[in-house]
Amino acid sequence: MKKAVILLSGGLDSTTCMSVAHKEGYELYPISFNYGQRHKRELESAKAVASFYKVKEHRIFTIDYVGGSALTDSSISVPAYQEKPGIPVTYVPARNILFLSYALGYAEVLGAEAIFIGVSSIDYSGYPDCRPQFIEAFQKVVQVGTKAGVEGKPISIKTPLINLTKGETVKLAIANGAPLHLTTSCYNGGEKACGICDSCILRLKGFEEARVKDPIPYENH
C-alpha cells in the first residue's frame, strides 16, 4: 500500500488533510510536534484523531524553540482577531520549514510517496510559510536534496486545502467523515476554545460559511 506522512496538529485543517489522504487510499503516518506551544492541548486532539483512523504509528517530535512568537513565548499575548495587513505575532519563525524537514526525513525512511500539509492561501493568518510559493520552493528542495528526488522519484508535497476557503474545508471534512468533534484550533489552548483569536475566528467563519454547527465548545461565540 502507498504511504503518506501527514502533518497532524489536531486542528481543522490537518484533520481534513488526514481525511483526504485516507480517502485516497494511503496508509497514514501522522506526525505532530511539541514545540513549546502554549496550545499543547492540540497534541491531545492529534492523538485522538490518529486513534480514530487507527494508524499504525503516530510520532510526536519535540523541538526546542527559542520563542519569537505569541504561540511559544508566554510574555507575548495572543491577540484577538484583527483584520490588518502584515504578519501577526502568532507567526512562529520557520515553523513549516522545520516541520516539513522532519516529515521529509521520515517519509524517506518509510518509503512514503507523499507528505500532506494543511496550508491554505485563502482564509489564513498571513504566514509566509503557508503560501503556494513556499510549497513550490520546498518541493524543489525535495527534488535536489533527497535520495528519492535525485533518483527520479521525489516525494510529493500535497496541499489539498491550498485553494479552499475555510467553509470549503469544512464541507470537505464532513464529506470525508473527518472527526471534527475531536479537533481544536484555539491558540490559547483552554478547555474551551476562546472564540476570539485568529484561529478561532477563521474556524468559526468556516463553519458559518458551510452552514454547519461547530461541534466543539467556545468561551465566546
mmCIF file of C-alpha atoms in Angstrom:
data_model
loop_
_atom_site.group_PDB
_atom_site.id
_atom_site.type_symbol
_atom_site.label_atom_id
_atom_site.label_comp_id
_atom_site.label_asym_id
_atom_site.label_seq_id
_atom_site.Cartn_x
_atom_site.Cartn_y
_atom_site.Cartn_z
ATOM 1 C CA MET A 1 0.000 0.000 0.000
ATOM 2 C CA LYS A 2 1.214 3.511 -0.764
ATOM 3 C CA LYS A 3 2.218 5.527 2.304
ATOM 4 C CA ALA A 4 1.806 9.171 3.296
ATOM 5 C CA VAL A 5 3.163 11.281 6.137
ATOM 6 C CA ILE A 6 0.587 13.761 7.449
ATOM 7 C CA LEU A 7 1.473 16.840 9.469
ATOM 8 C CA LEU A 8 -1.206 16.492 12.140
ATOM 9 C CA SER A 9 -1.675 19.341 14.583
ATOM 10 C CA GLY A 10 -5.084 18.195 15.795
ATOM 11 C CA GLY A 11 -6.811 21.160 14.181
ATOM 12 C CA LEU A 12 -9.448 21.517 11.485
ATOM 13 C CA ASP A 13 -7.078 21.783 8.528
ATOM 14 C CA SER A 14 -4.668 18.983 9.363
ATOM 15 C CA THR A 15 -7.523 16.638 10.252
ATOM 16 C CA THR A 16 -9.172 17.406 6.921
ATOM 17 C CA CYS A 17 -5.856 16.576 5.223
ATOM 18 C CA MET A 18 -5.809 13.274 7.097
ATOM 19 C CA SER A 19 -9.291 12.523 5.775
ATOM 20 C CA VAL A 20 -8.195 13.303 2.210
ATOM 21 C CA ALA A 21 -5.150 11.026 2.454
ATOM 22 C CA HIS A 22 -7.333 8.280 3.930
ATOM 23 C CA LYS A 23 -9.893 8.617 1.145
ATOM 24 C CA GLU A 24 -7.114 8.470 -1.467
ATOM 25 C CA GLY A 25 -6.055 5.101 -0.100
ATOM 26 C CA TYR A 26 -2.796 5.983 1.640
ATOM 27 C CA GLU A 27 -1.506 4.174 4.682
ATOM 28 C CA LEU A 28 -1.397 7.012 7.201
ATOM 29 C CA TYR A 29 1.701 8.015 9.168
ATOM 30 C CA PRO A 30 0.805 11.213 11.057
ATOM 31 C CA ILE A 31 3.418 13.254 12.878
ATOM 32 C CA SER A 32 2.892 16.019 15.431
ATOM 33 C CA PHE A 33 5.194 18.437 17.212
ATOM 34 C CA ASN A 34 5.695 19.610 20.762
ATOM 35 C CA TYR A 35 7.494 22.880 20.084
ATOM 36 C CA GLY A 36 6.734 24.721 23.302
ATOM 37 C CA GLN A 37 3.391 25.976 22.040
ATOM 38 C CA ARG A 38 1.010 27.357 24.633
ATOM 39 C CA HIS A 39 -1.809 25.408 22.993
ATOM 40 C CA LYS A 40 -0.377 21.967 23.814
ATOM 41 C CA ARG A 41 -3.953 20.758 24.110
ATOM 42 C CA GLU A 42 -3.811 20.298 20.344
ATOM 43 C CA LEU A 43 -1.471 17.341 20.887
ATOM 44 C CA GLU A 44 -4.254 15.509 22.731
ATOM 45 C CA SER A 45 -6.555 16.233 19.804
ATOM 46 C CA ALA A 46 -3.920 14.938 17.393
ATOM 47 C CA LYS A 47 -3.670 11.707 19.391
ATOM 48 C CA ALA A 48 -7.457 11.345 19.324
ATOM 49 C CA VAL A 49 -7.624 11.912 15.555
ATOM 50 C CA ALA A 50 -4.800 9.427 14.960
ATOM 51 C CA SER A 51 -6.629 6.880 17.120
ATOM 52 C CA PHE A 52 -9.856 7.472 15.174
ATOM 53 C CA TYR A 53 -8.080 6.485 11.955
ATOM 54 C CA LYS A 54 -6.391 3.505 13.649
ATOM 55 C CA VAL A 55 -2.987 4.481 12.287
ATOM 56 C CA LYS A 56 -0.040 2.120 12.517
ATOM 57 C CA GLU A 57 2.161 4.771 14.149
ATOM 58 C CA HIS A 58 1.755 8.363 15.343
ATOM 59 C CA ARG A 59 5.034 10.057 16.149
ATOM 60 C CA ILE A 60 5.367 13.232 18.240
ATOM 61 C CA PHE A 61 8.635 15.130 17.849
ATOM 62 C CA THR A 62 9.946 17.684 20.341
ATOM 63 C CA ILE A 63 11.591 20.868 19.067
ATOM 64 C CA ASP A 64 13.171 23.338 21.490
ATOM 65 C CA TYR A 65 12.001 26.690 20.126
ATOM 66 C CA VAL A 66 13.619 29.910 21.326
ATOM 67 C CA GLY A 67 10.426 31.988 21.342
ATOM 68 C CA GLY A 68 9.780 34.824 18.924
ATOM 69 C CA SER A 69 6.037 34.174 18.706
ATOM 70 C CA ALA A 70 2.938 34.643 20.823
ATOM 71 C CA LEU A 71 2.462 30.886 20.486
ATOM 72 C CA THR A 72 5.848 29.999 22.004
ATOM 73 C CA ASP A 73 6.638 32.940 24.312
ATOM 74 C CA SER A 74 4.393 33.481 27.340
ATOM 75 C CA SER A 75 5.494 37.134 27.561
ATOM 76 C CA ILE A 76 3.723 37.858 24.246
ATOM 77 C CA SER A 77 -0.064 37.839 24.472
ATOM 78 C CA VAL A 78 -2.218 36.086 21.881
ATOM 79 C CA PRO A 79 -4.182 38.951 20.337
ATOM 80 C CA ALA A 80 -7.845 38.985 19.479
ATOM 81 C CA TYR A 81 -8.608 38.680 15.775
ATOM 82 C CA GLN A 82 -7.867 41.801 13.755
ATOM 83 C CA GLU A 83 -8.187 42.359 10.033
ATOM 84 C CA LYS A 84 -4.998 44.213 9.211
ATOM 85 C CA PRO A 85 -2.073 43.726 6.825
ATOM 86 C CA GLY A 86 1.240 42.269 7.891
ATOM 87 C CA ILE A 87 2.439 39.119 9.597
ATOM 88 C CA PRO A 88 0.875 38.677 13.071
ATOM 89 C CA VAL A 89 2.729 37.978 16.319
ATOM 90 C CA THR A 90 1.365 34.417 16.237
ATOM 91 C CA TYR A 91 3.732 33.617 13.357
ATOM 92 C CA VAL A 92 6.271 31.016 14.535
ATOM 93 C CA PRO A 93 9.627 31.594 12.763
ATOM 94 C CA ALA A 94 10.350 28.951 10.107
ATOM 95 C CA ARG A 95 7.840 26.529 11.630
ATOM 96 C CA ASN A 96 6.707 24.847 8.421
ATOM 97 C CA ILE A 97 10.288 24.664 7.143
ATOM 98 C CA LEU A 98 11.198 22.657 10.238
ATOM 99 C CA PHE A 99 8.035 20.559 10.236
ATOM 100 C CA LEU A 100 8.355 19.652 6.570
ATOM 101 C CA SER A 101 12.026 18.815 7.034
ATOM 102 C CA TYR A 102 11.154 16.307 9.764
ATOM 103 C CA ALA A 103 8.320 14.954 7.610
ATOM 104 C CA LEU A 104 10.627 14.617 4.617
ATOM 105 C CA GLY A 105 13.257 12.648 6.508
ATOM 106 C CA TYR A 106 10.586 10.387 7.982
ATOM 107 C CA ALA A 107 8.974 9.902 4.556
ATOM 108 C CA GLU A 108 12.297 8.774 3.083
ATOM 109 C CA VAL A 109 12.773 6.265 5.887
ATOM 110 C CA LEU A 110 9.269 4.899 5.358
ATOM 111 C CA GLY A 111 9.473 4.895 1.584
ATOM 112 C CA ALA A 112 6.403 7.152 1.540
ATOM 113 C CA GLU A 113 5.190 8.733 -1.683
ATOM 114 C CA ALA A 114 3.632 11.867 -0.217
ATOM 115 C CA ILE A 115 3.546 14.393 2.601
ATOM 116 C CA PHE A 116 0.219 16.100 3.379
ATOM 117 C CA ILE A 117 0.199 19.575 4.931
ATOM 118 C CA GLY A 118 -2.918 21.633 5.615
ATOM 119 C CA VAL A 119 -1.805 25.048 4.427
ATOM 120 C CA SER A 120 -4.264 27.441 2.792
ATOM 121 C CA SER A 121 -3.642 30.663 0.906
ATOM 122 C CA ILE A 122 -7.288 31.843 1.087
ATOM 123 C CA ASP A 123 -8.551 32.055 4.693
ATOM 124 C CA TYR A 124 -5.335 32.179 6.706
ATOM 125 C CA SER A 125 -3.417 34.423 9.099
ATOM 126 C CA GLY A 126 -0.861 35.731 6.617
ATOM 127 C CA TYR A 127 2.023 33.410 7.490
ATOM 128 C CA PRO A 128 4.687 33.341 4.726
ATOM 129 C CA ASP A 129 5.181 29.577 5.062
ATOM 130 C CA CYS A 130 1.561 28.864 4.105
ATOM 131 C CA ARG A 131 1.771 30.326 0.589
ATOM 132 C CA PRO A 132 1.985 28.407 -2.710
ATOM 133 C CA GLN A 133 5.397 29.998 -3.367
ATOM 134 C CA PHE A 134 6.781 28.370 -0.236
ATOM 135 C CA ILE A 135 5.391 24.938 -1.090
ATOM 136 C CA GLU A 136 6.771 25.167 -4.643
ATOM 137 C CA ALA A 137 10.189 26.128 -3.260
ATOM 138 C CA PHE A 138 10.188 23.265 -0.761
ATOM 139 C CA GLN A 139 9.210 20.812 -3.492
ATOM 140 C CA LYS A 140 12.374 21.882 -5.319
ATOM 141 C CA VAL A 141 14.363 21.150 -2.139
ATOM 142 C CA VAL A 142 12.829 17.665 -2.141
ATOM 143 C CA GLN A 143 13.907 17.112 -5.731
ATOM 144 C CA VAL A 144 17.532 18.162 -5.274
ATOM 145 C CA GLY A 145 18.184 17.350 -1.611
ATOM 146 C CA THR A 146 16.936 13.800 -1.144
ATOM 147 C CA LYS A 147 17.916 10.370 -2.424
ATOM 148 C CA ALA A 148 14.355 9.844 -3.654
ATOM 149 C CA GLY A 149 14.476 13.112 -5.601
ATOM 150 C CA VAL A 150 17.890 12.522 -7.143
ATOM 151 C CA GLU A 151 16.809 9.041 -8.222
ATOM 152 C CA GLY A 152 13.788 10.496 -10.011
ATOM 153 C CA LYS A 153 11.096 9.542 -7.504
ATOM 154 C CA PRO A 154 10.632 12.730 -5.460
ATOM 155 C CA ILE A 155 8.218 12.678 -2.542
ATOM 156 C CA SER A 156 5.195 14.835 -3.367
ATOM 157 C CA ILE A 157 4.181 17.671 -1.037
ATOM 158 C CA LYS A 158 0.383 17.583 -1.154
ATOM 159 C CA THR A 159 -1.671 20.628 -0.166
ATOM 160 C CA PRO A 160 -5.322 19.726 -0.783
ATOM 161 C CA LEU A 161 -6.588 22.840 1.029
ATOM 162 C CA ILE A 162 -4.303 25.420 -0.586
ATOM 163 C CA ASN A 163 -7.052 26.992 -2.716
ATOM 164 C CA LEU A 164 -10.025 26.319 -0.426
ATOM 165 C CA THR A 165 -11.851 28.749 1.826
ATOM 166 C CA LYS A 166 -12.425 27.632 5.404
ATOM 167 C CA GLY A 167 -16.046 26.929 4.506
ATOM 168 C CA GLU A 168 -14.977 24.669 1.656
ATOM 169 C CA THR A 169 -12.537 22.938 4.000
ATOM 170 C CA VAL A 170 -15.335 22.234 6.489
ATOM 171 C CA LYS A 171 -17.530 20.833 3.712
ATOM 172 C CA LEU A 172 -14.696 18.600 2.501
ATOM 173 C CA ALA A 173 -14.047 17.329 6.020
ATOM 174 C CA ILE A 174 -17.704 16.479 6.545
ATOM 175 C CA ALA A 175 -17.956 14.765 3.146
ATOM 176 C CA ASN A 176 -14.954 12.617 4.114
ATOM 177 C CA GLY A 177 -16.319 11.758 7.545
ATOM 178 C CA ALA A 178 -13.479 13.524 9.375
ATOM 179 C CA PRO A 179 -13.829 13.557 13.200
ATOM 180 C CA LEU A 180 -14.131 17.325 13.613
ATOM 181 C CA HIS A 181 -15.541 16.867 17.126
ATOM 182 C CA LEU A 182 -12.081 15.685 18.210
ATOM 183 C CA THR A 183 -10.246 18.727 16.871
ATOM 184 C CA THR A 184 -9.168 22.009 18.426
ATOM 185 C CA SER A 185 -7.920 25.172 16.747
ATOM 186 C CA CYS A 186 -7.628 27.754 19.540
ATOM 187 C CA TYR A 187 -4.256 29.435 20.032
ATOM 188 C CA ASN A 188 -4.915 29.876 23.766
ATOM 189 C CA GLY A 189 -5.330 26.151 24.393
ATOM 190 C CA GLY A 190 -8.005 26.296 27.082
ATOM 191 C CA GLU A 191 -10.555 23.619 27.908
ATOM 192 C CA LYS A 192 -12.931 25.586 25.700
ATOM 193 C CA ALA A 193 -11.831 27.493 22.586
ATOM 194 C CA CYS A 194 -11.565 31.228 23.272
ATOM 195 C CA GLY A 195 -13.602 32.258 20.222
ATOM 196 C CA ILE A 196 -11.665 35.492 19.672
ATOM 197 C CA CYS A 197 -8.153 34.591 18.450
ATOM 198 C CA ASP A 198 -7.297 34.459 14.728
ATOM 199 C CA SER A 199 -7.563 30.713 14.563
ATOM 200 C CA CYS A 200 -10.941 30.561 16.322
ATOM 201 C CA ILE A 201 -12.435 33.317 14.182
ATOM 202 C CA LEU A 202 -11.276 31.725 10.935
ATOM 203 C CA ARG A 203 -12.620 28.353 12.060
ATOM 204 C CA LEU A 204 -15.986 29.804 13.098
ATOM 205 C CA LYS A 205 -16.174 31.666 9.809
ATOM 206 C CA GLY A 206 -15.689 28.360 8.005
ATOM 207 C CA PHE A 207 -18.482 26.588 9.853
ATOM 208 C CA GLU A 208 -20.807 29.548 9.336
ATOM 209 C CA GLU A 209 -19.983 29.605 5.630
ATOM 210 C CA ALA A 210 -20.646 25.871 5.427
ATOM 211 C CA ARG A 211 -23.872 26.350 7.432
ATOM 212 C CA VAL A 212 -22.849 23.659 9.880
ATOM 213 C CA LYS A 213 -22.608 23.937 13.673
ATOM 214 C CA ASP A 214 -19.079 23.663 15.032
ATOM 215 C CA PRO A 215 -19.083 20.615 17.349
ATOM 216 C CA ILE A 216 -16.521 21.992 19.832
ATOM 217 C CA PRO A 217 -17.337 24.335 22.779
ATOM 218 C CA TYR A 218 -16.350 28.022 22.909
ATOM 219 C CA GLU A 219 -15.955 30.564 25.705
ATOM 220 C CA ASN A 220 -17.137 33.373 23.432
ATOM 221 C CA HIS A 221 -19.282 32.807 20.360
#
